Amino acid sequence: MHRPQQALVALAAISLTAFPLAGCGAKGGSAQADGSGPGTLKVVATTTPVADFVRNIGKGRVDLLQLIKPNASPHEYEPTPAHLQAIGQAKVLFENGAGLEEEWLDKPVQAAGFSGRTVDTSKHVTLRQGEDEETGKPADDPHIWHNPRNAKIMCRNIEQALIKADPDHKADYHANFTAYADRLDALDKDIARKIGSLPRENRKLVTNHDAFGYYIDRYHLTYVGAVIPDFSDQAELSGKQIDSLVQKIKAQKVKAVFGESSLPPKTAKAIARQAGVKVIAGDGSLYGDSLGPKGSAGDTYLKSERFNTKTIVDALK
């Protein structure tokens, strides 16, 4: 979804000083400040995974605003006045890249008068290719973080950008990256071991939308289909496509359909019911496009990937 241009202009025209940054987490966006105060580096991150990476690499040194709130679709983002204020003041803007923000980020950045550096954290990641459902043209899969090896590349890009913006604290950023990279390596090995414990004939995945391609490729699962067969979560299945997916589930003896925390489970439940298999929905849903809210099983990247893996393995045993 996109806010009309005139609405953005109106937001930019508001006296933004009337909206203190500390209060901007309550309504439009899960702004989260880390290490705020004199001398800290003001940065903005677009998505929940990118923001979590920035927190881990920049801990104690960055004053961070996260644009997308937990369990929310990036495609539905609408800027608040406080967000425009924070974007305008930021020295660095971290984005996921791979096309995830291209339809909604430019307008708020322009309206905010941002003059800092934009960092595409997908740089050097090998992107998967798919097909745009609307245009039929090739499209990059933006869900790069679901492979911890890609997450490590993203964190390296963040580390280098923070060092460039704040060279006096190079040693801190490097130490934080090294420690977190070790945790990502451990996560990767743990997921591989757990998925590897499944019988090969059970390693088949049907999800709410096509968000787990990098995970599927890395851990050698079979992608059977998705309730929304698109990298975006805004598309819809036709009746014919639903029937086709149900038949695939039956023919390939798929054991479960997995819902996602940021998407309504209604269609996933209906497909699972027609196919005669269990559906993983509600609190047990996978974290696909977004991390979860504070206190949830998926409120950090590491926790969300562990939770997803446990959920998948438990359902497909």
PDB file of C-alpha atoms in Angstrom:
ATOM      1  CA  MET A   1       0.000   0.000   0.000  1.00  0.00           C
ATOM      2  CA  HIS A   2       1.186   3.512  -0.634  1.00  0.00           C
ATOM      3  CA  ARG A   3       0.209   6.716   1.103  1.00  0.00           C
ATOM      4  CA  PRO A   4      -0.781   9.349  -1.470  1.00  0.00           C
ATOM      5  CA  GLN A   5       1.918  11.885  -2.245  1.00  0.00           C
ATOM      6  CA  GLN A   6      -0.140  14.761  -0.911  1.00  0.00           C
ATOM      7  CA  ALA A   7      -0.414  13.069   2.472  1.00  0.00           C
ATOM      8  CA  LEU A   8       3.354  12.790   2.677  1.00  0.00           C
ATOM      9  CA  VAL A   9       3.737  16.435   1.768  1.00  0.00           C
ATOM     10  CA  ALA A  10       1.276  17.324   4.523  1.00  0.00           C
ATOM     11  CA  LEU A  11       3.245  15.266   7.024  1.00  0.00           C
ATOM     12  CA  ALA A  12       6.476  16.960   6.006  1.00  0.00           C
ATOM     13  CA  ALA A  13       4.881  20.352   6.472  1.00  0.00           C
ATOM     14  CA  ILE A  14       3.913  19.632  10.077  1.00  0.00           C
ATOM     15  CA  SER A  15       6.114  21.173  12.750  1.00  0.00           C
ATOM     16  CA  LEU A  16       7.867  17.923  13.553  1.00  0.00           C
ATOM     17  CA  THR A  17       9.389  19.256  16.730  1.00  0.00           C
ATOM     18  CA  ALA A  18       5.947  18.806  18.256  1.00  0.00           C
ATOM     19  CA  PHE A  19       6.422  15.041  18.037  1.00  0.00           C
ATOM     20  CA  PRO A  20       9.249  13.965  20.355  1.00  0.00           C
ATOM     21  CA  LEU A  21      11.086  10.892  19.159  1.00  0.00           C
ATOM     22  CA  ALA A  22      10.716   9.073  22.458  1.00  0.00           C
ATOM     23  CA  GLY A  23       6.984   8.776  21.948  1.00  0.00           C
ATOM     24  CA  CYS A  24       6.930   7.463  18.412  1.00  0.00           C
ATOM     25  CA  GLY A  25       6.779   3.795  19.297  1.00  0.00           C
ATOM     26  CA  ALA A  26       3.234   3.945  20.580  1.00  0.00           C
ATOM     27  CA  LYS A  27       1.307   4.356  17.357  1.00  0.00           C
ATOM     28  CA  GLY A  28       2.798   4.068  13.920  1.00  0.00           C
ATOM     29  CA  GLY A  29       5.847   2.044  14.119  1.00  0.00           C
ATOM     30  CA  SER A  30       7.855   0.299  16.812  1.00  0.00           C
ATOM     31  CA  ALA A  31      10.513   2.934  17.062  1.00  0.00           C
ATOM     32  CA  GLN A  32      13.139   1.626  19.428  1.00  0.00           C
ATOM     33  CA  ALA A  33      16.010   3.693  20.767  1.00  0.00           C
ATOM     34  CA  ASP A  34      19.270   2.014  21.797  1.00  0.00           C
ATOM     35  CA  GLY A  35      22.051   3.910  23.474  1.00  0.00           C
ATOM     36  CA  SER A  36      20.416   7.280  22.816  1.00  0.00           C
ATOM     37  CA  GLY A  37      22.078  10.330  24.249  1.00  0.00           C
ATOM     38  CA  PRO A  38      24.875  12.786  23.535  1.00  0.00           C
ATOM     39  CA  GLY A  39      27.490  11.461  21.168  1.00  0.00           C
ATOM     40  CA  THR A  40      25.506   8.525  19.791  1.00  0.00           C
ATOM     41  CA  LEU A  41      25.050   7.913  16.083  1.00  0.00           C
ATOM     42  CA  LYS A  42      21.488   8.460  14.841  1.00  0.00           C
ATOM     43  CA  VAL A  43      20.432   5.719  12.443  1.00  0.00           C
ATOM     44  CA  VAL A  44      17.239   4.333  10.924  1.00  0.00           C
ATOM     45  CA  ALA A  45      16.514   0.740   9.913  1.00  0.00           C
ATOM     46  CA  THR A  46      13.578  -0.232   7.745  1.00  0.00           C
ATOM     47  CA  THR A  47      12.605  -3.790   8.728  1.00  0.00           C
ATOM     48  CA  THR A  48      12.605  -5.756  11.969  1.00  0.00           C
ATOM     49  CA  PRO A  49      15.451  -8.138  10.992  1.00  0.00           C
ATOM     50  CA  VAL A  50      17.674  -5.292   9.769  1.00  0.00           C
ATOM     51  CA  ALA A  51      16.959  -3.304  12.930  1.00  0.00           C
ATOM     52  CA  ASP A  52      17.884  -6.301  15.074  1.00  0.00           C
ATOM     53  CA  PHE A  53      21.180  -6.678  13.228  1.00  0.00           C
ATOM     54  CA  VAL A  54      21.932  -2.969  13.728  1.00  0.00           C
ATOM     55  CA  ARG A  55      21.213  -3.284  17.465  1.00  0.00           C
ATOM     56  CA  ASN A  56      23.663  -6.155  17.781  1.00  0.00           C
ATOM     57  CA  ILE A  57      26.462  -4.550  15.766  1.00  0.00           C
ATOM     58  CA  GLY A  58      25.934  -1.013  17.049  1.00  0.00           C
ATOM     59  CA  LYS A  59      24.981  -1.760  20.647  1.00  0.00           C
ATOM     60  CA  GLY A  60      25.709   1.130  23.001  1.00  0.00           C
ATOM     61  CA  ARG A  61      26.760   3.380  20.143  1.00  0.00           C
ATOM     62  CA  VAL A  62      23.651   3.950  18.019  1.00  0.00           C
ATOM     63  CA  ASP A  63      20.378   5.769  18.514  1.00  0.00           C
ATOM     64  CA  LEU A  64      18.117   3.598  16.356  1.00  0.00           C
ATOM     65  CA  LEU A  65      14.648   4.093  14.902  1.00  0.00           C
ATOM     66  CA  GLN A  66      12.951   1.019  13.407  1.00  0.00           C
ATOM     67  CA  LEU A  67      10.316   1.884  10.798  1.00  0.00           C
ATOM     68  CA  ILE A  68       8.308  -1.348  10.485  1.00  0.00           C
ATOM     69  CA  LYS A  69       6.642  -2.565  13.635  1.00  0.00           C
ATOM     70  CA  PRO A  70       6.777  -6.261  14.626  1.00  0.00           C
ATOM     71  CA  ASN A  71       4.333  -8.682  12.985  1.00  0.00           C
ATOM     72  CA  ALA A  72       3.530  -6.108  10.305  1.00  0.00           C
ATOM     73  CA  SER A  73       3.837  -6.249   6.538  1.00  0.00           C
ATOM     74  CA  PRO A  74       6.432  -3.878   5.021  1.00  0.00           C
ATOM     75  CA  HIS A  75       3.970  -3.335   2.161  1.00  0.00           C
ATOM     76  CA  GLU A  76       1.560  -1.583   4.525  1.00  0.00           C
ATOM     77  CA  TYR A  77       4.009   0.926   5.998  1.00  0.00           C
ATOM     78  CA  GLU A  78       2.781   4.491   6.404  1.00  0.00           C
ATOM     79  CA  PRO A  79       5.130   7.120   7.871  1.00  0.00           C
ATOM     80  CA  THR A  80       4.314   9.103  10.991  1.00  0.00           C
ATOM     81  CA  PRO A  81       5.532  12.650  11.662  1.00  0.00           C
ATOM     82  CA  ALA A  82       7.933  11.272  14.264  1.00  0.00           C
ATOM     83  CA  HIS A  83       9.342   8.860  11.699  1.00  0.00           C
ATOM     84  CA  LEU A  84       9.941  11.696   9.241  1.00  0.00           C
ATOM     85  CA  GLN A  85      11.718  13.629  11.981  1.00  0.00           C
ATOM     86  CA  ALA A  86      13.977  10.682  12.786  1.00  0.00           C
ATOM     87  CA  ILE A  87      14.727   9.977   9.121  1.00  0.00           C
ATOM     88  CA  GLY A  88      15.618  13.627   8.578  1.00  0.00           C
ATOM     89  CA  GLN A  89      18.053  13.588  11.515  1.00  0.00           C
ATOM     90  CA  ALA A  90      19.670  10.223  10.761  1.00  0.00           C
ATOM     91  CA  LYS A  91      23.239   9.889   9.555  1.00  0.00           C
ATOM     92  CA  VAL A  92      22.680   6.381   8.160  1.00  0.00           C
ATOM     93  CA  LEU A  93      19.599   4.619   6.790  1.00  0.00           C
ATOM     94  CA  PHE A  94      19.852   0.824   6.667  1.00  0.00           C
ATOM     95  CA  GLU A  95      17.564  -0.988   4.259  1.00  0.00           C
ATOM     96  CA  ASN A  96      17.073  -4.669   3.512  1.00  0.00           C
ATOM     97  CA  GLY A  97      17.488  -4.139  -0.223  1.00  0.00           C
ATOM     98  CA  ALA A  98      16.768  -6.743  -2.920  1.00  0.00           C
ATOM     99  CA  GLY A  99      13.713  -4.675  -3.884  1.00  0.00           C
ATOM    100  CA  LEU A 100      11.890  -4.944  -0.550  1.00  0.00           C
ATOM    101  CA  GLU A 101      11.621  -1.191   0.028  1.00  0.00           C
ATOM    102  CA  GLU A 102      11.491   0.103  -3.520  1.00  0.00           C
ATOM    103  CA  GLU A 103       7.718   0.707  -3.575  1.00  0.00           C
ATOM    104  CA  TRP A 104       7.392   2.639  -0.299  1.00  0.00           C
ATOM    105  CA  LEU A 105      10.662   4.071   1.055  1.00  0.00           C
ATOM    106  CA  ASP A 106      11.580   6.826  -1.420  1.00  0.00           C
ATOM    107  CA  LYS A 107       8.658   9.120  -0.631  1.00  0.00           C
ATOM    108  CA  PRO A 108       9.135   9.367   3.165  1.00  0.00           C
ATOM    109  CA  VAL A 109      12.898   9.737   2.685  1.00  0.00           C
ATOM    110  CA  GLN A 110      12.346  12.637   0.291  1.00  0.00           C
ATOM    111  CA  ALA A 111       9.667  14.192   2.490  1.00  0.00           C
ATOM    112  CA  ALA A 112      11.974  14.018   5.511  1.00  0.00           C
ATOM    113  CA  GLY A 113      14.833  15.750   3.704  1.00  0.00           C
ATOM    114  CA  PHE A 114      17.220  12.908   4.500  1.00  0.00           C
ATOM    115  CA  SER A 115      20.798  13.766   3.529  1.00  0.00           C
ATOM    116  CA  GLY A 116      22.696  10.899   5.147  1.00  0.00           C
ATOM    117  CA  ARG A 117      23.986   7.649   3.693  1.00  0.00           C
ATOM    118  CA  THR A 118      21.693   4.811   2.596  1.00  0.00           C
ATOM    119  CA  VAL A 119      23.114   1.309   3.094  1.00  0.00           C
ATOM    120  CA  ASP A 120      21.744  -1.637   1.143  1.00  0.00           C
ATOM    121  CA  THR A 121      22.443  -4.571   3.456  1.00  0.00           C
ATOM    122  CA  SER A 122      21.828  -7.078   0.639  1.00  0.00           C
ATOM    123  CA  LYS A 123      25.093  -6.068  -1.065  1.00  0.00           C
ATOM    124  CA  HIS A 124      27.199  -9.182  -1.902  1.00  0.00           C
ATOM    125  CA  VAL A 125      24.294 -11.558  -1.158  1.00  0.00           C
ATOM    126  CA  THR A 126      23.544 -13.981  -4.012  1.00  0.00           C
ATOM    127  CA  LEU A 127      19.861 -13.370  -4.748  1.00  0.00           C
ATOM    128  CA  ARG A 128      17.280 -15.995  -5.641  1.00  0.00           C
ATOM    129  CA  GLN A 129      15.167 -15.314  -8.713  1.00  0.00           C
ATOM    130  CA  GLY A 130      11.429 -15.749  -9.001  1.00  0.00           C
ATOM    131  CA  GLU A 131       8.572 -14.361 -11.024  1.00  0.00           C
ATOM    132  CA  ASP A 132       6.427 -11.342 -10.216  1.00  0.00           C
ATOM    133  CA  GLU A 133       2.831 -12.585 -10.119  1.00  0.00           C
ATOM    134  CA  GLU A 134       1.413  -9.346 -11.550  1.00  0.00           C
ATOM    135  CA  THR A 135       3.915  -8.668 -14.339  1.00  0.00           C
ATOM    136  CA  GLY A 136       5.201 -12.174 -15.039  1.00  0.00           C
ATOM    137  CA  LYS A 137       8.720 -10.721 -15.128  1.00  0.00           C
ATOM    138  CA  PRO A 138      11.731 -12.047 -13.183  1.00  0.00           C
ATOM    139  CA  ALA A 139      11.999 -10.671  -9.658  1.00  0.00           C
ATOM    140  CA  ASP A 140      14.532 -10.882  -6.836  1.00  0.00           C
ATOM    141  CA  ASP A 141      13.483 -12.672  -3.661  1.00  0.00           C
ATOM    142  CA  PRO A 142      14.010 -10.101  -0.865  1.00  0.00           C
ATOM    143  CA  HIS A 143      13.714 -12.535   2.096  1.00  0.00           C
ATOM    144  CA  ILE A 144      17.480 -12.935   2.278  1.00  0.00           C
ATOM    145  CA  TRP A 145      17.793 -13.090   6.083  1.00  0.00           C
ATOM    146  CA  HIS A 146      16.224 -16.574   6.305  1.00  0.00           C
ATOM    147  CA  ASN A 147      19.655 -18.009   5.484  1.00  0.00           C
ATOM    148  CA  PRO A 148      21.981 -17.191   8.429  1.00  0.00           C
ATOM    149  CA  ARG A 149      24.919 -17.074   6.014  1.00  0.00           C
ATOM    150  CA  ASN A 150      23.193 -14.172   4.257  1.00  0.00           C
ATOM    151  CA  ALA A 151      22.459 -12.579   7.637  1.00  0.00           C
ATOM    152  CA  LYS A 152      26.190 -12.654   8.313  1.00  0.00           C
ATOM    153  CA  ILE A 153      26.855 -10.774   5.046  1.00  0.00           C
ATOM    154  CA  MET A 154      24.195  -8.234   5.981  1.00  0.00           C
ATOM    155  CA  CYS A 155      25.831  -7.723   9.374  1.00  0.00           C
ATOM    156  CA  ARG A 156      29.234  -7.251   7.754  1.00  0.00           C
ATOM    157  CA  ASN A 157      27.721  -4.503   5.585  1.00  0.00           C
ATOM    158  CA  ILE A 158      26.258  -2.891   8.702  1.00  0.00           C
ATOM    159  CA  GLU A 159      29.580  -3.103  10.542  1.00  0.00           C
ATOM    160  CA  GLN A 160      31.445  -1.418   7.676  1.00  0.00           C
ATOM    161  CA  ALA A 161      28.838   1.348   7.385  1.00  0.00           C
ATOM    162  CA  LEU A 162      28.923   2.085  11.111  1.00  0.00           C
ATOM    163  CA  ILE A 163      32.725   2.228  11.074  1.00  0.00           C
ATOM    164  CA  LYS A 164      32.620   4.651   8.135  1.00  0.00           C
ATOM    165  CA  ALA A 165      30.072   6.871   9.913  1.00  0.00           C
ATOM    166  CA  ASP A 166      31.764   6.648  13.322  1.00  0.00           C
ATOM    167  CA  PRO A 167      35.423   5.651  12.889  1.00  0.00           C
ATOM    168  CA  ASP A 168      36.337   6.527  16.487  1.00  0.00           C
ATOM    169  CA  HIS A 169      34.484   3.403  17.634  1.00  0.00           C
ATOM    170  CA  LYS A 170      35.759   1.021  14.974  1.00  0.00           C
ATOM    171  CA  ALA A 171      37.036  -1.465  17.559  1.00  0.00           C
ATOM    172  CA  ASP A 172      33.624  -1.651  19.254  1.00  0.00           C
ATOM    173  CA  TYR A 173      31.733  -2.278  16.017  1.00  0.00           C
ATOM    174  CA  HIS A 174      34.242  -4.903  14.915  1.00  0.00           C
ATOM    175  CA  ALA A 175      34.102  -6.717  18.249  1.00  0.00           C
ATOM    176  CA  ASN A 176      30.303  -6.695  18.193  1.00  0.00           C
ATOM    177  CA  PHE A 177      30.253  -8.061  14.655  1.00  0.00           C
ATOM    178  CA  THR A 178      32.732 -10.824  15.474  1.00  0.00           C
ATOM    179  CA  ALA A 179      30.728 -11.972  18.496  1.00  0.00           C
ATOM    180  CA  TYR A 180      27.420 -11.907  16.625  1.00  0.00           C
ATOM    181  CA  ALA A 181      28.894 -13.643  13.569  1.00  0.00           C
ATOM    182  CA  ASP A 182      29.899 -16.528  15.837  1.00  0.00           C
ATOM    183  CA  ARG A 183      26.295 -16.779  17.016  1.00  0.00           C
ATOM    184  CA  LEU A 184      25.064 -16.800  13.421  1.00  0.00           C
ATOM    185  CA  ASP A 185      27.486 -19.605  12.562  1.00  0.00           C
ATOM    186  CA  ALA A 186      26.223 -21.606  15.539  1.00  0.00           C
ATOM    187  CA  LEU A 187      22.621 -20.981  14.485  1.00  0.00           C
ATOM    188  CA  ASP A 188      23.339 -22.192  10.963  1.00  0.00           C
ATOM    189  CA  LYS A 189      24.866 -25.439  12.219  1.00  0.00           C
ATOM    190  CA  ASP A 190      21.999 -26.001  14.669  1.00  0.00           C
ATOM    191  CA  ILE A 191      19.312 -25.520  12.008  1.00  0.00           C
ATOM    192  CA  ALA A 192      21.131 -27.831   9.586  1.00  0.00           C
ATOM    193  CA  ARG A 193      21.371 -30.522  12.251  1.00  0.00           C
ATOM    194  CA  LYS A 194      17.688 -30.276  13.194  1.00  0.00           C
ATOM    195  CA  ILE A 195      16.358 -30.232   9.630  1.00  0.00           C
ATOM    196  CA  GLY A 196      18.743 -33.068   8.830  1.00  0.00           C
ATOM    197  CA  SER A 197      17.054 -35.165  11.514  1.00  0.00           C
ATOM    198  CA  LEU A 198      13.833 -35.230   9.468  1.00  0.00           C
ATOM    199  CA  PRO A 199      13.183 -38.131   7.079  1.00  0.00           C
ATOM    200  CA  ARG A 200      13.875 -36.873   3.545  1.00  0.00           C
ATOM    201  CA  GLU A 201      10.333 -37.657   2.400  1.00  0.00           C
ATOM    202  CA  ASN A 202       8.978 -35.327   5.107  1.00  0.00           C
ATOM    203  CA  ARG A 203      11.056 -32.270   4.213  1.00  0.00           C
ATOM    204  CA  LYS A 204       8.259 -30.555   2.271  1.00  0.00           C
ATOM    205  CA  LEU A 205       7.068 -27.037   2.990  1.00  0.00           C
ATOM    206  CA  VAL A 206       3.794 -25.209   2.305  1.00  0.00           C
ATOM    207  CA  THR A 207       3.763 -21.702   3.777  1.00  0.00           C
ATOM    208  CA  ASN A 208       1.482 -18.680   3.844  1.00  0.00           C
ATOM    209  CA  HIS A 209       3.523 -16.898   1.180  1.00  0.00           C
ATOM    210  CA  ASP A 210       6.769 -17.428  -0.684  1.00  0.00           C
ATOM    211  CA  ALA A 211       9.054 -16.097   2.041  1.00  0.00           C
ATOM    212  CA  PHE A 212      11.260 -19.067   2.864  1.00  0.00           C
ATOM    213  CA  GLY A 213      13.100 -19.755  -0.376  1.00  0.00           C
ATOM    214  CA  TYR A 214      16.549 -19.026   1.066  1.00  0.00           C
ATOM    215  CA  TYR A 215      15.819 -21.222   4.073  1.00  0.00           C
ATOM    216  CA  ILE A 216      14.532 -24.015   1.818  1.00  0.00           C
ATOM    217  CA  ASP A 217      17.601 -23.821  -0.442  1.00  0.00           C
ATOM    218  CA  ARG A 218      20.088 -23.698   2.437  1.00  0.00           C
ATOM    219  CA  TYR A 219      18.639 -26.638   4.368  1.00  0.00           C
ATOM    220  CA  HIS A 220      17.560 -28.794   1.430  1.00  0.00           C
ATOM    221  CA  LEU A 221      13.801 -28.807   1.886  1.00  0.00           C
ATOM    222  CA  THR A 222      11.287 -29.145  -0.952  1.00  0.00           C
ATOM    223  CA  TYR A 223       9.046 -26.181  -1.718  1.00  0.00           C
ATOM    224  CA  VAL A 224       5.579 -27.492  -2.585  1.00  0.00           C
ATOM    225  CA  GLY A 225       3.691 -24.191  -2.718  1.00  0.00           C
ATOM    226  CA  ALA A 226       2.334 -21.196  -0.832  1.00  0.00           C
ATOM    227  CA  VAL A 227      -1.086 -19.826   0.022  1.00  0.00           C
ATOM    228  CA  ILE A 228       0.130 -16.582  -1.578  1.00  0.00           C
ATOM    229  CA  PRO A 229       2.455 -17.664  -4.442  1.00  0.00           C
ATOM    230  CA  ASP A 230       4.431 -14.448  -4.514  1.00  0.00           C
ATOM    231  CA  PHE A 231       7.366 -12.741  -2.769  1.00  0.00           C
ATOM    232  CA  SER A 232       4.894 -10.003  -1.794  1.00  0.00           C
ATOM    233  CA  ASP A 233       2.220 -10.861   0.763  1.00  0.00           C
ATOM    234  CA  GLN A 234      -0.373  -8.782  -1.095  1.00  0.00           C
ATOM    235  CA  ALA A 235      -1.272 -11.241  -3.873  1.00  0.00           C
ATOM    236  CA  GLU A 236      -4.169 -13.708  -3.715  1.00  0.00           C
ATOM    237  CA  LEU A 237      -4.785 -17.232  -4.958  1.00  0.00           C
ATOM    238  CA  SER A 238      -7.549 -17.876  -7.461  1.00  0.00           C
ATOM    239  CA  GLY A 239      -9.981 -20.735  -6.874  1.00  0.00           C
ATOM    240  CA  LYS A 240      -8.152 -22.774  -9.510  1.00  0.00           C
ATOM    241  CA  GLN A 241      -4.805 -22.160  -7.812  1.00  0.00           C
ATOM    242  CA  ILE A 242      -6.244 -23.192  -4.444  1.00  0.00           C
ATOM    243  CA  ASP A 243      -7.511 -26.463  -5.927  1.00  0.00           C
ATOM    244  CA  SER A 244      -4.123 -27.047  -7.540  1.00  0.00           C
ATOM    245  CA  LEU A 245      -2.276 -26.464  -4.250  1.00  0.00           C
ATOM    246  CA  VAL A 246      -4.630 -28.805  -2.383  1.00  0.00           C
ATOM    247  CA  GLN A 247      -3.956 -31.515  -4.970  1.00  0.00           C
ATOM    248  CA  LYS A 248      -0.188 -30.994  -4.666  1.00  0.00           C
ATOM    249  CA  ILE A 249      -0.388 -31.321  -0.887  1.00  0.00           C
ATOM    250  CA  LYS A 250      -2.304 -34.580  -1.197  1.00  0.00           C
ATOM    251  CA  ALA A 251      -0.161 -36.008  -3.983  1.00  0.00           C
ATOM    252  CA  GLN A 252       3.140 -35.221  -2.251  1.00  0.00           C
ATOM    253  CA  LYS A 253       1.840 -36.271   1.173  1.00  0.00           C
ATOM    254  CA  VAL A 254       2.737 -32.972   2.806  1.00  0.00           C
ATOM    255  CA  LYS A 255       2.164 -33.131   6.550  1.00  0.00           C
ATOM    256  CA  ALA A 256       1.306 -29.496   7.385  1.00  0.00           C
ATOM    257  CA  VAL A 257       0.505 -26.005   6.123  1.00  0.00           C
ATOM    258  CA  PHE A 258       2.359 -23.237   7.972  1.00  0.00           C
ATOM    259  CA  GLY A 259       0.796 -19.851   8.665  1.00  0.00           C
ATOM    260  CA  GLU A 260       2.845 -16.707   9.240  1.00  0.00           C
ATOM    261  CA  SER A 261       2.670 -14.296  12.145  1.00  0.00           C
ATOM    262  CA  SER A 262       2.175 -11.193   9.974  1.00  0.00           C
ATOM    263  CA  LEU A 263      -0.614 -12.674   7.814  1.00  0.00           C
ATOM    264  CA  PRO A 264      -4.217 -13.719   8.551  1.00  0.00           C
ATOM    265  CA  PRO A 265      -4.531 -17.535   8.746  1.00  0.00           C
ATOM    266  CA  LYS A 266      -7.997 -17.916   7.203  1.00  0.00           C
ATOM    267  CA  THR A 267      -6.958 -19.159   3.739  1.00  0.00           C
ATOM    268  CA  ALA A 268      -4.149 -21.334   5.099  1.00  0.00           C
ATOM    269  CA  LYS A 269      -6.635 -23.006   7.435  1.00  0.00           C
ATOM    270  CA  ALA A 270      -9.107 -23.560   4.597  1.00  0.00           C
ATOM    271  CA  ILE A 271      -6.460 -25.133   2.343  1.00  0.00           C
ATOM    272  CA  ALA A 272      -5.214 -27.393   5.130  1.00  0.00           C
ATOM    273  CA  ARG A 273      -8.770 -28.457   5.880  1.00  0.00           C
ATOM    274  CA  GLN A 274      -9.442 -29.312   2.218  1.00  0.00           C
ATOM    275  CA  ALA A 275      -6.174 -31.235   1.992  1.00  0.00           C
ATOM    276  CA  GLY A 276      -6.812 -33.079   5.245  1.00  0.00           C
ATOM    277  CA  VAL A 277      -3.570 -31.971   6.929  1.00  0.00           C
ATOM    278  CA  LYS A 278      -2.779 -29.984  10.050  1.00  0.00           C
ATOM    279  CA  VAL A 279      -2.313 -26.224   9.956  1.00  0.00           C
ATOM    280  CA  ILE A 280       0.190 -24.354  12.096  1.00  0.00           C
ATOM    281  CA  ALA A 281      -1.470 -21.007  12.830  1.00  0.00           C
ATOM    282  CA  GLY A 282      -2.038 -18.482  15.603  1.00  0.00           C
ATOM    283  CA  ASP A 283       0.752 -18.215  18.188  1.00  0.00           C
ATOM    284  CA  GLY A 284       2.542 -21.126  16.548  1.00  0.00           C
ATOM    285  CA  SER A 285       2.886 -19.408  13.164  1.00  0.00           C
ATOM    286  CA  LEU A 286       6.245 -18.942  11.488  1.00  0.00           C
ATOM    287  CA  TYR A 287       8.001 -15.585  11.505  1.00  0.00           C
ATOM    288  CA  GLY A 288       8.166 -14.811   7.788  1.00  0.00           C
ATOM    289  CA  ASP A 289       8.282 -11.138   6.832  1.00  0.00           C
ATOM    290  CA  SER A 290       8.760  -9.850  10.356  1.00  0.00           C
ATOM    291  CA  LEU A 291      10.128 -10.577  13.789  1.00  0.00           C
ATOM    292  CA  GLY A 292       7.693 -10.715  16.697  1.00  0.00           C
ATOM    293  CA  PRO A 293       6.927  -8.134  19.400  1.00  0.00           C
ATOM    294  CA  LYS A 294       9.041  -7.828  22.524  1.00  0.00           C
ATOM    295  CA  GLY A 295       8.554 -10.809  24.818  1.00  0.00           C
ATOM    296  CA  SER A 296       7.438 -13.142  22.029  1.00  0.00           C
ATOM    297  CA  ALA A 297       9.210 -16.293  20.852  1.00  0.00           C
ATOM    298  CA  GLY A 298      10.495 -14.372  17.822  1.00  0.00           C
ATOM    299  CA  ASP A 299      11.471 -10.959  19.161  1.00  0.00           C
ATOM    300  CA  THR A 300      15.058 -11.306  17.897  1.00  0.00           C
ATOM    301  CA  TYR A 301      16.447 -12.758  14.693  1.00  0.00           C
ATOM    302  CA  LEU A 302      18.198 -15.633  16.459  1.00  0.00           C
ATOM    303  CA  LYS A 303      15.090 -16.539  18.453  1.00  0.00           C
ATOM    304  CA  SER A 304      12.786 -16.307  15.422  1.00  0.00           C
ATOM    305  CA  GLU A 305      14.909 -18.671  13.313  1.00  0.00           C
ATOM    306  CA  ARG A 306      15.186 -21.158  16.169  1.00  0.00           C
ATOM    307  CA  PHE A 307      11.441 -20.980  16.717  1.00  0.00           C
ATOM    308  CA  ASN A 308      10.714 -21.447  13.004  1.00  0.00           C
ATOM    309  CA  THR A 309      13.003 -24.462  12.855  1.00  0.00           C
ATOM    310  CA  LYS A 310      11.512 -26.114  15.944  1.00  0.00           C
ATOM    311  CA  THR A 311       8.001 -25.483  14.614  1.00  0.00           C
ATOM    312  CA  ILE A 312       8.844 -26.995  11.215  1.00  0.00           C
ATOM    313  CA  VAL A 313      10.626 -30.017  12.653  1.00  0.00           C
ATOM    314  CA  ASP A 314       7.916 -30.747  15.230  1.00  0.00           C
ATOM    315  CA  ALA A 315       5.199 -30.567  12.555  1.00  0.00           C
ATOM    316  CA  LEU A 316       7.015 -32.642   9.921  1.00  0.00           C
ATOM    317  CA  LYS A 317       8.377 -35.461  12.078  1.00  0.00           C
TER     318      LYS A 317
END
